[in-house]
Each structure stands twice: as C-alpha cells, then as structure tokens.
Short mmCIF file of C-alpha atoms and ligand atoms in Angstrom, two decimals:
data_model
loop_
_atom_site.label_atom_id
_atom_site.label_comp_id
_atom_site.label_asym_id
_atom_site.label_seq_id
_atom_site.Cartn_x
_atom_site.Cartn_y
_atom_site.Cartn_z
CA MET Y 1 -34.20 19.59 24.65
CA THR Y 2 -35.42 15.85 23.44
CA GLU Y 3 -33.99 12.42 23.49
CA LYS Y 4 -34.44 12.27 19.74
CA GLY Y 5 -32.41 14.52 18.57
CA SER Y 6 -32.47 16.34 14.66
CA MET Y 7 -29.95 12.66 13.87
CA GLU Y 8 -33.10 11.19 14.92
CA LYS Y 9 -35.76 12.73 13.26
CA ILE Y 10 -38.26 10.78 11.49
CA ILE Y 11 -39.57 12.41 8.47
CA ASP Y 12 -41.60 11.38 5.64
CA GLU Y 13 -38.94 12.24 2.42
CA SER Y 14 -41.34 11.87 0.00
CA GLN Y 15 -42.37 14.48 -2.62
CA GLN Y 16 -44.08 15.40 -6.14
CA GLY Y 17 -41.50 14.09 -8.51
CA SER Y 18 -42.30 17.45 -10.79
CA THR Y 19 -38.24 18.03 -10.22
CA LEU Y 20 -37.21 14.61 -11.60
CA THR Y 21 -35.63 14.36 -14.86
CA LEU Y 22 -37.20 11.10 -16.74
CA ASP Y 23 -35.04 8.98 -18.88
CA GLN Y 24 -38.23 8.48 -21.33
CA ASP Y 25 -36.64 5.23 -23.04
CA LYS Y 26 -37.24 3.15 -20.35
CA ASN Y 27 -39.92 5.51 -18.55
CA ASN Y 28 -43.21 3.73 -17.48
CA ASN Y 29 -43.57 6.45 -14.89
CA ARG Y 30 -43.83 4.08 -12.24
CA LYS Y 31 -44.72 5.59 -8.34
CA LEU Y 32 -41.84 5.60 -5.92
CA TYR Y 33 -42.76 6.40 -2.16
CA ILE Y 34 -39.93 6.67 -0.18
CA GLU Y 35 -39.43 7.00 3.68
CA SER Y 36 -36.12 7.46 5.76
CA TYR Y 37 -35.42 7.17 9.58
CA GLY Y 38 -31.98 7.51 11.61
CA CYS Y 39 -29.45 9.97 10.81
CA GLN Y 40 -28.54 12.83 8.36
CA MET Y 41 -27.28 10.09 6.36
CA ASN Y 42 -29.92 7.72 5.09
CA PHE Y 43 -31.73 10.89 4.27
CA SER Y 44 -28.90 12.09 2.20
CA ASP Y 45 -28.80 8.21 0.61
CA SER Y 46 -32.38 8.72 0.05
CA GLU Y 47 -31.78 11.51 -2.47
CA ILE Y 48 -28.94 9.31 -4.20
CA VAL Y 49 -31.82 6.48 -4.32
CA ALA Y 50 -34.57 8.74 -5.84
CA SER Y 51 -31.55 9.97 -8.54
CA ILE Y 52 -30.69 6.57 -9.45
CA LEU Y 53 -34.46 5.56 -9.44
CA ALA Y 54 -35.93 8.67 -11.54
CA LYS Y 55 -33.62 7.23 -14.57
CA GLU Y 56 -35.48 4.28 -14.61
CA GLY Y 57 -38.82 5.79 -14.80
CA PHE Y 58 -39.66 6.43 -11.04
CA ASN Y 59 -41.30 9.69 -10.23
CA THR Y 60 -41.60 9.97 -6.27
CA THR Y 61 -44.96 10.42 -4.50
CA GLN Y 62 -45.95 11.37 -1.50
CA LEU Y 63 -49.63 8.85 -1.35
CA LEU Y 64 -48.27 5.37 0.01
CA GLU Y 65 -51.59 4.32 -1.63
CA GLU Y 66 -50.55 4.53 -5.22
CA ALA Y 67 -47.06 3.53 -4.61
CA ASP Y 68 -45.49 1.17 -6.99
CA LEU Y 69 -42.54 0.71 -5.07
CA VAL Y 70 -42.05 1.41 -1.54
CA LEU Y 71 -38.84 1.83 -0.03
CA VAL Y 72 -37.73 2.40 3.48
CA ASN Y 73 -34.54 3.50 4.51
CA THR Y 74 -33.40 1.96 7.71
CA CYS Y 75 -31.62 2.44 11.30
CA SER Y 76 -30.19 0.33 13.59
CA ILE Y 77 -28.38 2.55 16.13
CA ARG Y 78 -31.27 1.63 18.89
CA GLU Y 79 -33.47 -1.32 19.19
CA LYS Y 80 -36.06 1.70 19.07
CA ALA Y 81 -35.12 2.66 15.54
CA GLU Y 82 -35.97 -0.89 14.66
CA THR Y 83 -39.10 -1.28 16.86
CA THR Y 84 -40.53 1.56 14.70
CA VAL Y 85 -39.37 0.70 10.98
CA ARG Y 86 -40.99 -3.04 12.01
CA LYS Y 87 -44.26 -0.86 12.86
CA ARG Y 88 -44.28 0.84 9.47
CA LEU Y 89 -44.16 -2.53 7.88
CA GLU Y 90 -47.08 -3.61 8.92
CA LYS Y 91 -48.72 -0.62 7.88
CA PHE Y 92 -47.66 -1.08 4.44
CA ASN Y 93 -49.02 -4.59 5.05
CA ALA Y 94 -52.49 -2.76 5.54
CA VAL Y 95 -51.98 -1.03 2.17
CA LYS Y 96 -50.84 -3.88 0.55
CA LYS Y 97 -54.48 -5.46 0.75
CA ILE Y 98 -55.79 -2.29 -0.89
CA ASN Y 99 -52.86 -1.75 -3.53
CA PRO Y 100 -51.84 -5.40 -4.23
CA GLY Y 101 -48.97 -4.76 -6.92
CA MET Y 102 -46.96 -2.65 -4.69
CA LYS Y 103 -43.48 -3.88 -3.65
CA VAL Y 104 -41.74 -3.16 -0.52
CA GLY Y 105 -37.85 -2.68 -0.32
CA VAL Y 106 -35.74 -1.80 2.69
CA LEU Y 107 -32.65 -0.37 2.33
CA GLY Y 108 -30.36 1.06 4.88
CA CYS Y 109 -28.49 -0.26 8.05
CA MET Y 110 -31.28 -2.97 9.13
CA ALA Y 111 -30.83 -4.26 5.74
CA GLU Y 112 -27.33 -4.57 6.05
CA ARG Y 113 -27.51 -5.86 9.70
CA LEU Y 114 -30.23 -8.20 9.04
CA LYS Y 115 -29.64 -9.65 5.39
CA SER Y 116 -31.68 -12.29 4.03
CA LYS Y 117 -33.31 -12.91 7.09
CA PHE Y 118 -35.58 -9.74 7.00
CA LEU Y 119 -37.54 -11.43 4.10
CA GLU Y 120 -38.19 -14.57 6.59
CA GLU Y 121 -39.31 -11.83 9.37
CA GLU Y 122 -41.19 -9.62 7.47
CA LYS Y 123 -43.11 -11.11 4.82
CA ILE Y 124 -44.00 -7.91 3.53
CA VAL Y 125 -40.34 -7.63 2.25
CA ASP Y 126 -39.37 -8.17 -1.61
CA MET Y 127 -36.15 -6.78 -1.44
CA VAL Y 128 -33.43 -6.07 0.85
CA VAL Y 129 -30.42 -3.67 -0.19
CA GLY Y 130 -27.35 -2.43 2.01
CA PRO Y 131 -25.93 0.97 2.31
CA ASP Y 132 -23.21 -0.11 -0.62
CA ALA Y 133 -25.53 -1.52 -3.03
CA TYR Y 134 -27.96 1.49 -4.27
CA LYS Y 135 -26.60 1.32 -8.09
CA ASP Y 136 -27.52 -2.56 -8.35
CA LEU Y 137 -31.40 -1.29 -7.68
CA PRO Y 138 -32.50 -1.16 -11.22
CA ASN Y 139 -31.14 -5.02 -11.49
CA LEU Y 140 -32.93 -6.09 -8.39
CA ILE Y 141 -35.95 -4.25 -8.89
CA GLN Y 142 -35.67 -6.55 -12.21
CA GLU Y 143 -35.74 -9.20 -10.34
CA ILE Y 144 -38.55 -8.59 -7.91
CA ASP Y 145 -40.54 -7.28 -11.22
CA GLU Y 146 -40.16 -11.00 -12.23
CA GLY Y 147 -41.79 -12.11 -8.90
CA ARG Y 148 -38.20 -13.31 -7.23
CA ASN Y 149 -37.55 -11.74 -3.86
CA ALA Y 150 -34.19 -9.59 -4.38
CA VAL Y 151 -30.74 -9.07 -1.91
CA ASN Y 152 -27.74 -7.27 -2.16
CA VAL Y 153 -25.82 -6.36 1.28
CA ILE Y 154 -22.19 -6.52 -0.24
CA LEU Y 155 -20.17 -3.57 1.47
CA SER Y 156 -17.97 -1.73 -0.75
CA LYS Y 157 -14.55 -0.41 0.20
CA ASP Y 158 -14.89 2.30 -2.74
CA GLU Y 159 -18.10 3.15 -3.20
CA THR Y 160 -18.89 6.81 -2.77
CA TYR Y 161 -21.66 7.36 -4.89
CA GLY Y 162 -19.55 10.64 -5.97
CA ASP Y 163 -20.57 10.50 -9.57
CA ILE Y 164 -24.40 10.54 -8.66
CA ALA Y 165 -26.27 13.86 -8.70
CA PRO Y 166 -28.81 13.59 -5.35
CA VAL Y 167 -32.53 14.71 -6.58
CA ARG Y 168 -33.07 16.89 -3.35
CA LEU Y 169 -36.21 15.65 -1.83
CA ASN Y 170 -38.49 17.63 0.76
CA SER Y 171 -36.13 20.34 0.37
CA ASN Y 172 -36.62 23.96 1.48
CA GLY Y 173 -34.07 24.74 -1.17
CA VAL Y 174 -32.07 26.73 0.93
CA THR Y 175 -29.79 23.90 3.25
CA ALA Y 176 -28.59 20.56 1.65
CA PHE Y 177 -26.27 18.05 2.83
CA VAL Y 178 -23.31 16.77 0.85
CA SER Y 179 -21.62 13.83 1.92
CA ILE Y 180 -17.90 13.40 2.04
CA THR Y 181 -17.04 10.04 3.77
CA ARG Y 182 -18.95 6.78 4.25
CA GLY Y 183 -18.53 4.15 6.88
CA CYS Y 184 -16.69 4.02 9.91
CA ASP Y 185 -13.54 2.55 11.31
CA ASN Y 186 -13.62 3.65 14.94
CA MET Y 187 -15.31 0.59 16.28
CA CYS Y 188 -16.74 2.17 19.44
CA THR Y 189 -18.04 -1.05 21.56
CA PHE Y 190 -21.21 0.10 21.61
CA CYS Y 191 -22.07 1.05 18.18
CA VAL Y 192 -23.16 -0.79 14.86
CA VAL Y 193 -22.56 1.56 12.34
CA PRO Y 194 -19.04 -0.27 11.36
CA PHE Y 195 -21.12 -3.46 10.64
CA THR Y 196 -23.72 -1.66 8.88
CA ARG Y 197 -21.67 0.97 6.64
CA GLY Y 198 -18.62 -0.84 6.81
CA ARG Y 199 -15.06 0.50 6.10
CA GLU Y 200 -14.59 4.49 5.86
CA ARG Y 201 -13.92 5.84 2.46
CA SER Y 202 -13.77 9.42 1.40
CA ARG Y 203 -15.09 10.75 -1.36
CA ASN Y 204 -13.31 12.39 -4.55
CA PRO Y 205 -12.89 16.32 -3.02
CA GLN Y 206 -13.57 17.96 -6.73
CA SER Y 207 -17.08 15.63 -6.81
CA ILE Y 208 -17.97 17.41 -3.67
CA LEU Y 209 -16.69 21.16 -4.88
CA ASP Y 210 -18.90 20.26 -8.06
CA GLU Y 211 -21.68 19.25 -6.00
CA VAL Y 212 -21.51 22.38 -3.72
CA LYS Y 213 -21.21 24.53 -7.14
CA ASP Y 214 -24.54 22.90 -8.52
CA LEU Y 215 -26.18 23.35 -5.17
CA TRP Y 216 -25.49 27.42 -5.04
CA GLU Y 217 -25.89 27.85 -8.78
CA LYS Y 218 -29.35 26.13 -7.60
CA GLY Y 219 -30.43 28.93 -4.90
CA PHE Y 220 -28.98 26.65 -2.02
CA LYS Y 221 -27.15 28.95 0.57
CA GLU Y 222 -26.24 26.69 3.50
CA ILE Y 223 -24.62 23.10 3.35
CA THR Y 224 -23.92 20.55 5.67
CA LEU Y 225 -21.02 17.89 5.01
CA LEU Y 226 -21.95 14.90 6.16
CA GLY Y 227 -19.38 11.82 7.20
CA GLN Y 228 -19.90 8.88 10.98
CA ASN Y 229 -16.48 10.96 11.25
CA VAL Y 230 -16.08 14.09 9.13
CA ASP Y 231 -12.23 14.86 10.64
CA SER Y 232 -10.95 11.15 9.71
CA TYR Y 233 -11.44 12.55 5.84
CA LEU Y 234 -8.76 11.81 3.58
CA TRP Y 235 -8.52 11.33 -0.15
CA TYR Y 236 -5.27 10.28 -1.78
CA GLY Y 237 -6.97 9.17 -4.93
CA GLY Y 238 -9.42 6.86 -3.89
CA GLY Y 239 -8.83 4.18 -1.59
CA LEU Y 240 -9.48 3.00 2.41
CA LYS Y 241 -8.28 5.32 5.05
CA LYS Y 242 -6.17 2.53 6.43
CA ASP Y 243 -4.53 1.84 3.43
CA PHE Y 244 -3.00 5.60 3.43
CA GLU Y 245 0.60 3.96 4.40
CA LYS Y 246 1.14 2.07 1.56
CA ALA Y 247 0.40 5.21 -1.26
CA SER Y 248 2.85 6.92 -3.18
CA GLU Y 249 4.88 9.86 -2.03
CA MET Y 250 3.30 11.80 -4.86
CA GLN Y 251 -0.42 10.80 -3.69
CA LYS Y 252 0.52 11.62 -0.04
CA ALA Y 253 1.83 15.16 -1.02
CA THR Y 254 -1.40 15.96 -2.74
CA SER Y 255 -3.36 14.30 -0.24
CA VAL Y 256 -6.80 16.37 0.90
CA ASN Y 257 -7.75 16.13 4.46
CA PHE Y 258 -10.57 17.58 6.24
CA ALA Y 259 -9.23 21.02 7.18
CA LYS Y 260 -7.85 21.30 3.62
CA LEU Y 261 -11.31 20.30 2.48
CA LEU Y 262 -12.88 22.64 4.43
CA ASP Y 263 -10.78 25.52 3.21
CA MET Y 264 -11.62 24.52 -0.56
CA VAL Y 265 -14.93 24.32 -0.29
CA ALA Y 266 -15.12 27.62 1.68
CA THR Y 267 -12.70 29.32 -0.45
CA GLN Y 268 -14.60 27.97 -3.77
CA GLN Y 269 -17.98 29.44 -2.13
CA PRO Y 270 -17.23 32.30 -0.11
CA LYS Y 271 -20.87 32.93 0.42
CA MET Y 272 -22.55 29.78 1.06
CA ARG Y 273 -22.69 28.86 4.61
CA ILE Y 274 -20.82 25.71 5.47
CA ARG Y 275 -21.45 23.05 8.61
CA PHE Y 276 -20.64 19.59 9.28
CA SER Y 277 -21.30 16.67 10.72
CA THR Y 278 -20.21 14.59 13.29
CA SER Y 279 -16.61 15.62 14.96
CA ASN Y 280 -15.22 12.45 16.86
CA PRO Y 281 -13.12 14.25 19.31
CA GLN Y 282 -10.43 11.60 19.00
CA ASP Y 283 -9.68 12.41 15.26
CA MET Y 284 -10.27 16.59 15.33
CA THR Y 285 -7.72 18.66 14.99
CA LEU Y 286 -6.47 21.77 15.55
CA ASP Y 287 -6.18 23.03 11.77
CA VAL Y 288 -9.89 22.28 11.77
CA ILE Y 289 -10.30 24.78 13.94
CA GLN Y 290 -7.95 27.23 12.73
CA THR Y 291 -9.79 26.52 9.40
CA MET Y 292 -13.13 27.55 10.58
CA ALA Y 293 -11.76 30.43 12.35
CA GLN Y 294 -10.22 31.48 9.01
CA HIS Y 295 -13.12 31.58 7.02
CA GLU Y 296 -16.21 33.59 7.50
CA ASN Y 297 -18.72 31.21 5.61
CA ILE Y 298 -17.93 28.27 8.12
CA CYS Y 299 -20.22 28.26 11.07
CA ASN Y 300 -19.21 28.51 14.68
CA TYR Y 301 -20.71 25.54 15.56
CA ILE Y 302 -19.18 21.34 16.06
CA HIS Y 303 -21.34 18.62 17.12
CA LEU Y 304 -18.65 16.92 19.20
CA PRO Y 305 -20.42 13.59 20.73
CA VAL Y 306 -18.64 12.04 23.94
CA GLN Y 307 -21.30 10.08 25.16
CA SER Y 308 -19.35 9.63 28.73
CA GLY Y 309 -17.30 11.91 31.07
CA SER Y 310 -15.55 8.73 33.14
CA ASN Y 311 -12.47 7.57 31.61
CA ARG Y 312 -13.14 4.29 32.71
CA ILE Y 313 -16.20 4.26 30.43
CA LEU Y 314 -14.93 5.91 27.76
CA LYS Y 315 -11.97 3.45 27.43
CA ALA Y 316 -14.77 0.38 28.00
CA MET Y 317 -16.44 2.52 25.00
CA ASN Y 318 -13.11 2.66 23.27
CA ARG Y 319 -13.55 6.27 22.46
CA LEU Y 320 -9.72 6.81 22.37
CA HIS Y 321 -9.27 9.86 24.53
CA THR Y 322 -9.57 10.70 27.83
CA ARG Y 323 -11.68 13.19 29.69
CA GLU Y 324 -8.73 15.60 30.00
CA GLU Y 325 -7.80 15.40 26.45
CA TYR Y 326 -11.75 16.44 25.90
CA PHE Y 327 -11.43 19.55 27.83
CA GLU Y 328 -8.11 20.25 25.95
CA LEU Y 329 -10.02 19.98 23.19
CA ILE Y 330 -13.12 22.53 24.33
CA ASP Y 331 -10.12 24.86 25.59
CA ASN Y 332 -8.66 25.34 22.33
CA ILE Y 333 -11.84 25.43 20.19
CA ARG Y 334 -12.95 28.41 23.06
CA LYS Y 335 -9.79 30.09 22.56
CA ILE Y 336 -9.51 30.22 18.41
CA ILE Y 337 -13.18 30.46 18.04
CA PRO Y 338 -14.44 32.34 21.16
CA ASP Y 339 -18.22 32.21 20.10
CA CYS Y 340 -18.19 28.44 18.97
CA ALA Y 341 -21.51 26.31 20.05
CA ILE Y 342 -20.53 23.27 21.10
CA SER Y 343 -23.33 20.07 21.08
CA GLN Y 344 -23.09 16.82 22.34
CA ASP Y 345 -24.23 12.85 22.26
CA MET Y 346 -24.44 11.01 25.33
CA ILE Y 347 -25.01 7.42 26.44
CA ALA Y 348 -26.67 6.84 30.03
CA GLY Y 349 -26.14 3.51 31.79
CA PHE Y 350 -23.31 1.94 29.22
CA PRO Y 351 -22.38 -1.68 30.86
CA THR Y 352 -20.69 -1.31 34.15
CA GLU Y 353 -21.55 2.31 34.63
CA THR Y 354 -21.68 3.34 38.27
CA GLU Y 355 -23.13 6.09 40.07
CA GLU Y 356 -19.27 7.52 40.14
CA ASP Y 357 -19.13 7.38 35.96
CA HIS Y 358 -22.82 8.63 36.08
CA GLN Y 359 -21.47 12.08 38.19
CA ASP Y 360 -18.37 12.14 36.09
CA THR Y 361 -20.76 12.68 32.97
CA LEU Y 362 -22.49 15.58 34.92
CA SER Y 363 -19.22 17.18 35.92
CA LEU Y 364 -18.11 17.28 32.03
CA MET Y 365 -21.11 19.04 31.03
CA GLU Y 366 -20.88 21.47 33.97
CA TYR Y 367 -17.11 21.81 32.26
CA VAL Y 368 -18.64 22.64 28.73
CA LYS Y 369 -21.77 24.02 29.45
CA TYR Y 370 -23.22 22.37 25.77
CA ASP Y 371 -25.30 24.18 23.85
CA PHE Y 372 -27.70 21.44 22.74
CA GLY Y 373 -27.29 17.68 23.03
CA PHE Y 374 -28.73 14.74 21.81
CA MET Y 375 -29.32 12.31 24.84
CA PHE Y 376 -30.09 8.61 24.61
CA ALA Y 377 -30.42 5.31 27.12
CA TYR Y 378 -28.32 2.69 26.24
CA SER Y 379 -29.29 -0.09 23.97
CA GLU Y 380 -27.33 -3.23 23.17
CA ARG Y 381 -27.01 -4.05 19.83
CA PRO Y 382 -26.27 -7.84 18.19
CA GLY Y 383 -22.87 -8.24 17.15
CA THR Y 384 -21.09 -5.06 19.08
CA LEU Y 385 -17.99 -5.80 21.22
CA ALA Y 386 -19.88 -4.12 23.96
CA ALA Y 387 -22.73 -7.16 23.43
CA ARG Y 388 -20.22 -9.82 23.11
CA LYS Y 389 -18.05 -8.79 26.13
CA LEU Y 390 -20.43 -6.60 28.36
CA GLU Y 391 -23.50 -7.75 30.01
CA ASP Y 392 -26.07 -5.22 29.69
CA ASP Y 393 -26.14 -4.72 33.60
CA ILE Y 394 -27.55 -1.56 34.28
CA PRO Y 395 -31.15 -1.85 35.48
CA GLU Y 396 -33.86 0.22 32.95
CA ASP Y 397 -35.09 2.37 35.61
CA THR Y 398 -31.30 3.79 36.48
CA LYS Y 399 -30.70 3.94 32.90
CA LYS Y 400 -33.92 6.23 32.57
CA ARG Y 401 -33.56 8.35 36.14
CA ARG Y 402 -29.36 9.02 34.98
CA LEU Y 403 -30.89 9.97 31.26
CA ARG Y 404 -33.05 12.47 33.04
CA GLU Y 405 -30.83 13.87 35.12
CA ILE Y 406 -28.17 14.63 32.04
CA ILE Y 407 -31.68 15.90 30.06
CA ASP Y 408 -32.21 18.19 32.67
CA LEU Y 409 -28.95 19.03 33.24
CA GLN Y 410 -28.39 19.94 29.75
CA GLN Y 411 -31.77 21.96 29.42
CA LYS Y 412 -30.26 24.46 31.92
CA HIS Y 413 -27.34 24.96 30.08
CA GLY Y 414 -29.22 25.46 26.89
CA LEU Y 415 -31.01 28.13 28.64
CA TYR Y 416 -27.64 29.42 29.75
CA ARG Y 417 -26.60 29.65 26.22
CA THR Y 418 -29.28 30.99 24.53
CA GLN Y 419 -29.21 33.56 27.16
CA GLN Y 420 -25.86 34.83 25.98
CA HIS Y 421 -27.24 35.79 22.98
CA VAL Y 422 -30.13 38.05 24.33
CA GLY Y 423 -29.73 41.99 23.32
CA LYS Y 424 -27.24 40.84 20.51
CA VAL Y 425 -27.69 41.55 16.52
CA GLU Y 426 -26.92 38.00 14.44
CA GLU Y 427 -26.97 37.11 11.08
CA VAL Y 428 -29.78 34.54 10.37
CA LEU Y 429 -30.41 32.25 7.05
CA ILE Y 430 -34.17 32.13 7.07
CA GLU Y 431 -35.37 28.48 5.96
CA GLY Y 432 -39.07 28.68 6.31
CA THR Y 433 -42.28 29.63 8.35
CA SER Y 434 -41.73 29.17 12.16
CA LYS Y 435 -43.83 25.48 12.92
CA LYS Y 436 -45.51 27.68 15.41
CA SER Y 437 -46.62 30.99 13.79
CA ASP Y 438 -47.81 31.92 10.20
CA THR Y 439 -46.48 35.23 10.66
CA HIS Y 440 -42.68 34.55 11.80
CA TRP Y 441 -40.22 32.76 9.79
CA MET Y 442 -37.62 30.45 11.52
CA GLY Y 443 -33.92 30.26 10.61
CA ARG Y 444 -30.46 29.55 12.48
CA ASN Y 445 -27.83 31.87 13.40
CA SER Y 446 -24.25 30.51 12.93
CA GLN Y 447 -24.35 28.80 15.99
CA ASN Y 448 -27.09 26.55 14.87
CA THR Y 449 -29.35 27.82 17.03
CA VAL Y 450 -33.13 28.46 15.84
CA VAL Y 451 -34.02 31.83 15.65
CA VAL Y 452 -37.78 33.10 15.60
CA PHE Y 453 -38.45 36.74 14.29
CA PRO Y 454 -42.27 38.58 11.99
CA LYS Y 455 -42.02 37.91 8.83
CA GLU Y 456 -42.31 41.60 7.49
CA ASN Y 457 -41.07 41.46 3.98
CA TYR Y 458 -38.24 39.19 4.15
CA HIS Y 459 -37.74 35.91 2.25
CA VAL Y 460 -36.71 32.41 2.28
CA GLY Y 461 -32.91 31.97 1.76
CA GLU Y 462 -32.24 35.68 2.64
CA PHE Y 463 -29.54 36.42 5.19
CA VAL Y 464 -31.31 38.58 7.76
CA ASN Y 465 -29.63 40.48 10.69
CA VAL Y 466 -31.90 40.08 13.83
CA LYS Y 467 -31.73 41.56 17.00
CA ILE Y 468 -32.23 38.64 19.41
CA ASN Y 469 -35.08 39.89 22.36
CA GLU Y 470 -36.13 36.59 24.33
CA CYS Y 471 -35.07 33.24 24.54
CA THR Y 472 -36.26 29.69 25.52
CA SER Y 473 -33.58 27.17 26.60
CA ALA Y 474 -33.81 25.92 22.51
CA THR Y 475 -34.93 28.93 20.61
CA LEU Y 476 -34.19 32.97 20.54
CA ILE Y 477 -36.98 34.92 19.28
CA GLY Y 478 -36.36 38.32 18.18
CA GLU Y 479 -36.90 41.13 15.05
CA ALA Y 480 -35.26 41.77 11.70
CA VAL Y 481 -33.11 44.86 11.43
CA GLY Y 482 -32.16 44.41 8.05
CA TYR Y 483 -30.21 42.29 5.19
CA SER Y 484 -26.84 41.12 6.54
CA LYS Y 485 -23.76 41.96 4.24
CA ASN Y 486 -23.91 38.79 3.10
CA ASN Y 487 -27.67 38.91 1.18
N1 LIG Q 1 -20.65 9.51 14.30
C1 LIG Q 1 -21.81 9.00 14.27
C2 LIG Q 1 -22.20 8.45 15.30
C3 LIG Q 1 -23.78 7.74 15.07
S1 LIG Q 1 -24.82 7.20 15.88
C4 LIG Q 1 -22.41 10.56 13.89
O1 LIG Q 1 -22.49 10.77 12.96
O2 LIG Q 1 -23.14 11.02 14.63
C5 LIG Q 1 -25.25 8.37 17.08
C6 LIG Q 1 -25.36 8.55 18.19
O3 LIG Q 1 -26.28 7.77 18.89
C7 LIG Q 1 -23.82 8.26 18.96
O4 LIG Q 1 -22.92 9.37 18.88
C8 LIG Q 1 -24.14 7.87 20.40
O5 LIG Q 1 -24.41 8.54 21.26
C9 LIG Q 1 -25.52 7.20 19.94
N2 LIG Q 1 -25.61 5.78 19.97
C10 LIG Q 1 -24.59 4.91 19.03
N3 LIG Q 1 -24.94 3.52 19.32
C11 LIG Q 1 -25.74 3.66 20.84
C12 LIG Q 1 -26.46 2.47 21.42
N4 LIG Q 1 -25.94 1.24 21.41
N5 LIG Q 1 -27.17 2.76 22.38
C13 LIG Q 1 -27.63 3.85 22.71
N6 LIG Q 1 -27.39 5.26 21.83
C14 LIG Q 1 -26.15 5.00 20.67
FE1 LIG Q 2 -20.30 4.62 15.86
FE2 LIG Q 2 -18.10 5.41 17.01
FE3 LIG Q 2 -18.18 5.48 14.13
S1 LIG Q 2 -20.42 6.20 17.92
S2 LIG Q 2 -20.42 5.75 14.06
S3 LIG Q 2 -18.05 3.81 15.51
S4 LIG Q 2 -17.02 7.39 15.88
#
C-alpha cells in the first residue's frame, strides 16, 4: 500500500515514433519528448497531444538530449506534485546547455493554474498550454519557432477531443484508457481540478464506441473509461451537463447516461474487459451497479473515493453525501455484486479535523474493509474554497501520524481481502513480465488485484485461469491451470 497510488504514477511517457503516421508534406521529422505526471487523464491527454503533433511531423523520442520539443504534462493536485515538476524543469535546464535548440512547453493543470506567470517563474519554459487548448498546439509551436513565447489556457465548454485518435504511448498493447468526460462540476472544497480542468462535459458516445472498437481490432483486451466523475456522464447532443434541463424533449429522450454508456460499450465489445474511474459516491446510481452485474466483461471493481468518514468533514469538503449514505451505497454494491472490490482515496488532516473525526475515518474503513486505497495528507491548494475560507490548521506531524494510521489500517484490510482469493481459480489478463521475476507474468483479476504466476507457454494479452496459492497485502501469487473461456 502506498501514499502514491496508481493515480500518482510518474512515468516517462515517451516512446520511439515508429507507430506514428506522419504527414510527409509538413514533415521535417522533429523530435518530441513528452513526459506526464499525475492522474490517468494526463496520461491519456498526452496520447492526444502526440496524435496532434504527429500530424505536424513530430516523432516521439525517449532521449531528452535529442529532443527538439520537450513537453511536460503537469499535475497540481497537491503541492508536492508541483514541486516534482519544477525539479524536473531544472533538469531540462541542464540539458538545454548541450541542446540549445530545444524548446520546452508545459501542459496540463499547472499550466492552467499558473498561466503566463509560468513564463516569468521558470525561464526555461517557452510555451504554456492548458488542458483544453491542445488543438492550438500547431499555432503555438509556430510562435515559439519564430522566437516568441506562447500561451493558450482558454478553457472550453465543448472540447472533448472526441475526434482525435490517440497515439498509444508506452503501451503494453493490452490495456488502454478511453476518456469519456472532461472537467468536473463538483467543487469539493479541497480540490483544484474544477479550476484547472473547467466545466464538466461528456464525449459523444459514438466516438467512444468507435475508439473502443478500434482498440479491440488492434488487439487490446481491456479498457478503462476515464473521467474525473464518470457517473456524471451525460450525452444529449453536446453541451454542458448543467444545461441539460434546457435541452429539447427529443434530446432528453435520446440522452445517454453512464449506465447506458457502459451497457453500450459492453454489448458492442462483449470480450473486451471494461473498467472505469473515478466514481463519486454522490453521483453513482444503482443502475450503474446493476449494469455491471449484467455484463460479465465489466470488471467487478469500483474506485469509490470517500476522503473522510466524518459527516462534519464531508460537509466541509462539500462532498454531497453522508457517511450513512455511503454505507448504503456500499451495502447495495455488496448485495448486487458480492465479490466486487472497492478502493478508496482518503485525505488526512483536512482543516479543523479533530481526533474524533479521524476516528470516524478509521471506523468507516473498518466497515468497508477496502481492497486498496490511495491516501494523502491534506495539501492546501491556492484558489480553492478551503484555502480561502479555512485555515490549514492541522500540524504537519499530526497529519502525518493520522495518515500513517490510515495507511496501516488499509494494509491490514488489503491483506484480509487478498486472503479471500487464496485457493480460488481466477481469470487473469496477462499484461507483461513481473517486475520482480523475468520468469513470471503479471496480470490482474477482475477485481483489479495484481496476480503473479510462472510464464510457462502463455503470452501477453491472453486470458488465463490462475489458481491462487499465496498472497501479500497487495499481490496474489499462483499458477496457471489453463486458458479461460474468454481467450
Ligand atoms: N475525481 C478525481 C479526483 C481527482 S483527485 C479522480 O479522478 O480521482 C484524486 C485524489 O487526490 C482525490 O480523491 C483526493 O483524495 C486527493 N486530493 C485532491 N485534492 C487534494 C488536496 N488538496 N490535498 C490532498 N489530497 C487531495
Ligand atoms: Fe476534485 Fe471532487 Fe471533482 S475531488 S475532481 S472536485 S469530484
């Protein structure tokens, strides 16, 4: 169990450009190095950026030293994420001394938050591009080519990049992200996302279905539908979620919500494994859980961040549900999908959090016994309601201690959950070689738990039945007993 979950992976997202289709007319074969930080959405966005720039003649490279253009897709969610990016910019500065022609652009949430201030604060930066402005990159690059700095941080009400086929970066060829919504309207008081990613909008379902079909034809076996708040997905012909009330009767009658979208994707691609992230408890409806139960290919796993177990803190966070309503949702999930895995995000030390509030968080965890979780100390973000209205008054060592207690309890629950798999035979999709052993495969079961087993004659991308023999608090260890019927 870790403080930095999969949402916080820092991965070098570059790859050789051999899979890119280049427009030979414009092509002067420039080299693009792109690196992503933060949430899965950023990794997905970098694939859109690589696609836009492939048409401009950019090949991706893994070598920073040979890059003509360096792009860093940034995260603002906690202060530490921003510090990491700034340190990385220092490294780019050093590289620029041996590669003086190199241009540097910042993308993503820090770009949106800091805007042109970024150019003043970090001299290495030539270009600042917010998450809704990537289609303007060709013009912005022309600006910097001509020696001017370039900034576009305009947020959009309708941009979903639904018409852009992402270039899969650093892909294992098996699993892929498909974005379905952008932005977030929830305004949790601690969260910078509504400011950096703008209003919530949903992508045309047909473009989602087309992308999933294309992935299946290319050999992909699992997709994750992505959004800050997927349960809030709503398509009625375009436009903001908040304007749905003004839509025509016809638009309302033919609208597609998240449960319907899930059903459409699962029906169209009955052998594709389907996951989704993230669900906000206040927006998750029973029909989503029922749709999951109806389709074998929708994985039995829900990431259901709660942040706190205290009603008082939930209210101060503007999470629009109570502890009791959360329990009701958990009970419904367990009733409808008994073996569903559930994971959490938690924040320790939100302003005014008392010892009693913290105990409420621990007791909520006892009730749910999450399979895993991503846990953080509260980090005040400039401009958020919490930053404006509440003093960051929990001492750092108290935050750390509470976080430690949350992580330790999660570790205990993780082990309790993994132990339930021991002795069972479970379907695993092979994703690649185990990090710890060249002779073992690594894959995941439906519940998203990592499973490791000897390779024998199986291959990446195959569905295999694995007998689980042992476990740690986060990993299952077993042996293959044959192909699964899905293979
Ligand atoms: N709905 C989004 C949430 C994005 S933020 C999603 O796709 O997951 C991911 C997690 O970061 C949140 O659930 C929260 O636990 C944590 N987080 C957000 N803002 C934070 C802050 N100011 N301090 C500490 N943790 C924060
Ligand atoms: Fe942030 Fe809350 Fe949206 S955590 S992304 S404002 S659901």
